[in-house]
């Protein structure tokens, strides 16, 4: 989590300066190298250090990829593009649980999970740079090529060179009039934006705490096989993304967001009702948590073969 925090703080700044595609591919390369380095660690401190870097570059991949996805599509498609990213997230969770079920040795599992990252290096040749970033950096020739390619793929015959030139000229004029660069300090000057930012930060903190609390504690809250339970929870998350895909544009962001918060909060509180009614029928915490210290799965922190 510390690595994820570091990645979220620096990836956006670097991507704004050097471009989305370059930072994305560089993060992929570093993430792959760190993933394979985990196979060579021989101490707990080395494990923690490399895991920190894995999380840092992994978050950089997600943040930069999300930004690129938002900027390369039109405004009407942004929510759909964002949800497609989350489908990739949950497919990865399903893949991890399935592979971990059969590959119980953590080094073998790490090798299997790190190998597909090498395929993502091809993004440098497959993905275009963000046209919005190119226009912002006044790299109009490159932006025109990307936009023209997008128009060709979308079969937008009405888009021609004159239209692209006019778009670049308009962007240049807007850049001259807007001489004040945007920064985080400007955000703090607005009382309304400060309040909204504070609410979202607290809200995101709570959501993350509950999400990872439930996900990482799946072996304790649900009786049965740890890997099967994690797989089932991943499937439920897949349904959640499908629900968001259908409702976000129809009902709006705020209604869906608030409804999900209220329903999930009440559901978490509701789990106490059966225990309060008759606690004798429910196992206590020590009975429900399986002893995993003698297993060899990477999902178990006690399994590493060193002191």
GROMACS .gro file of N, CA, C and O in nm, residues 11-12 15-16 20 61-73 85 130 132-133:
model
   88
   11UNK      N    1   0.327   0.934  -1.043
   11UNK     CA    2   0.301   0.892  -1.181
   11UNK      C    3   0.231   1.000  -1.262
   11UNK      O    4   0.263   1.023  -1.380
   12UNK      N    5   0.135   1.070  -1.201
   12UNK     CA    6   0.062   1.174  -1.273
   12UNK      C    7   0.151   1.290  -1.313
   12UNK      O    8   0.142   1.341  -1.426
   15UNK      N    9   0.380   1.169  -1.595
   15UNK     CA   10   0.305   1.150  -1.719
   15UNK      C   11   0.265   1.283  -1.782
   15UNK      O   12   0.257   1.295  -1.904
   16UNK      N   13   0.240   1.385  -1.700
   16UNK     CA   14   0.207   1.518  -1.753
   16UNK      C   15   0.328   1.580  -1.824
   16UNK      O   16   0.311   1.658  -1.918
   20UNK      N   17   0.183   1.020  -2.173
   20UNK     CA   18   0.118   0.902  -2.116
   20UNK      C   19   0.180   0.772  -2.165
   20UNK      O   20   0.208   0.681  -2.087
   61UNK      N   21   0.113   0.214  -1.376
   61UNK     CA   22   0.051   0.157  -1.496
   61UNK      C   23  -0.098   0.185  -1.497
   61UNK      O   24  -0.155   0.228  -1.598
   62UNK      N   25  -0.162   0.163  -1.384
   62UNK     CA   26  -0.307   0.182  -1.376
   62UNK      C   27  -0.344   0.329  -1.394
   62UNK      O   28  -0.434   0.362  -1.472
   63UNK      N   29  -0.276   0.418  -1.321
   63UNK     CA   30  -0.311   0.561  -1.328
   63UNK      C   31  -0.287   0.617  -1.467
   63UNK      O   32  -0.371   0.689  -1.522
   64UNK      N   33  -0.170   0.585  -1.526
   64UNK     CA   34  -0.139   0.638  -1.658
   64UNK      C   35  -0.230   0.577  -1.764
   64UNK      O   36  -0.276   0.646  -1.855
   65UNK      N   37  -0.256   0.447  -1.752
   65UNK     CA   38  -0.347   0.382  -1.847
   65UNK      C   39  -0.487   0.438  -1.840
   65UNK      O   40  -0.553   0.457  -1.942
   66UNK      N   41  -0.533   0.465  -1.717
   66UNK     CA   42  -0.666   0.524  -1.700
   66UNK      C   43  -0.673   0.663  -1.763
   66UNK      O   44  -0.770   0.697  -1.831
   67UNK      N   45  -0.569   0.743  -1.741
   67UNK     CA   46  -0.566   0.877  -1.799
   67UNK      C   47  -0.567   0.870  -1.952
   67UNK      O   48  -0.638   0.945  -2.019
   68UNK      N   49  -0.486   0.781  -2.007
   68UNK     CA   50  -0.480   0.766  -2.152
   68UNK      C   51  -0.615   0.721  -2.208
   68UNK      O   52  -0.660   0.770  -2.313
   69UNK      N   53  -0.680   0.630  -2.138
   69UNK     CA   54  -0.811   0.582  -2.184
   69UNK      C   55  -0.915   0.694  -2.183
   69UNK      O   56  -0.999   0.703  -2.272
   70UNK      N   57  -0.908   0.782  -2.082
   70UNK     CA   58  -1.004   0.892  -2.073
   70UNK      C   59  -0.979   0.997  -2.182
   70UNK      O   60  -1.072   1.057  -2.234
   71UNK      N   61  -0.851   1.016  -2.216
   71UNK     CA   62  -0.817   1.125  -2.307
   71UNK      C   63  -0.823   1.084  -2.454
   71UNK      O   64  -0.823   1.171  -2.542
   72UNK      N   65  -0.827   0.957  -2.482
   72UNK     CA   66  -0.822   0.913  -2.621
   72UNK      C   67  -0.961   0.888  -2.679
   72UNK      O   68  -0.976   0.859  -2.798
   73UNK      N   69  -1.064   0.898  -2.595
   73UNK     CA   70  -1.201   0.878  -2.641
   73UNK      C   71  -1.278   1.008  -2.622
   73UNK      O   72  -1.235   1.099  -2.550
   85UNK      N   73  -1.150  -0.069  -1.818
   85UNK     CA   74  -1.028  -0.089  -1.740
   85UNK      C   75  -1.055  -0.177  -1.619
   85UNK      O   76  -0.974  -0.263  -1.584
  130UNK      N   77  -0.164   1.025  -2.621
  130UNK     CA   78  -0.287   1.099  -2.598
  130UNK      C   79  -0.291   1.225  -2.685
  130UNK      O   80  -0.202   1.311  -2.673
  132UNK      N   81  -0.488   1.474  -2.660
  132UNK     CA   82  -0.511   1.590  -2.574
  132UNK      C   83  -0.379   1.638  -2.513
  132UNK      O   84  -0.355   1.758  -2.500
  133UNK      N   85  -0.295   1.541  -2.473
  133UNK     CA   86  -0.165   1.579  -2.418
  133UNK      C   87  -0.077   1.642  -2.525
  133UNK      O   88  -0.007   1.741  -2.498
   0.00000   0.00000   0.00000
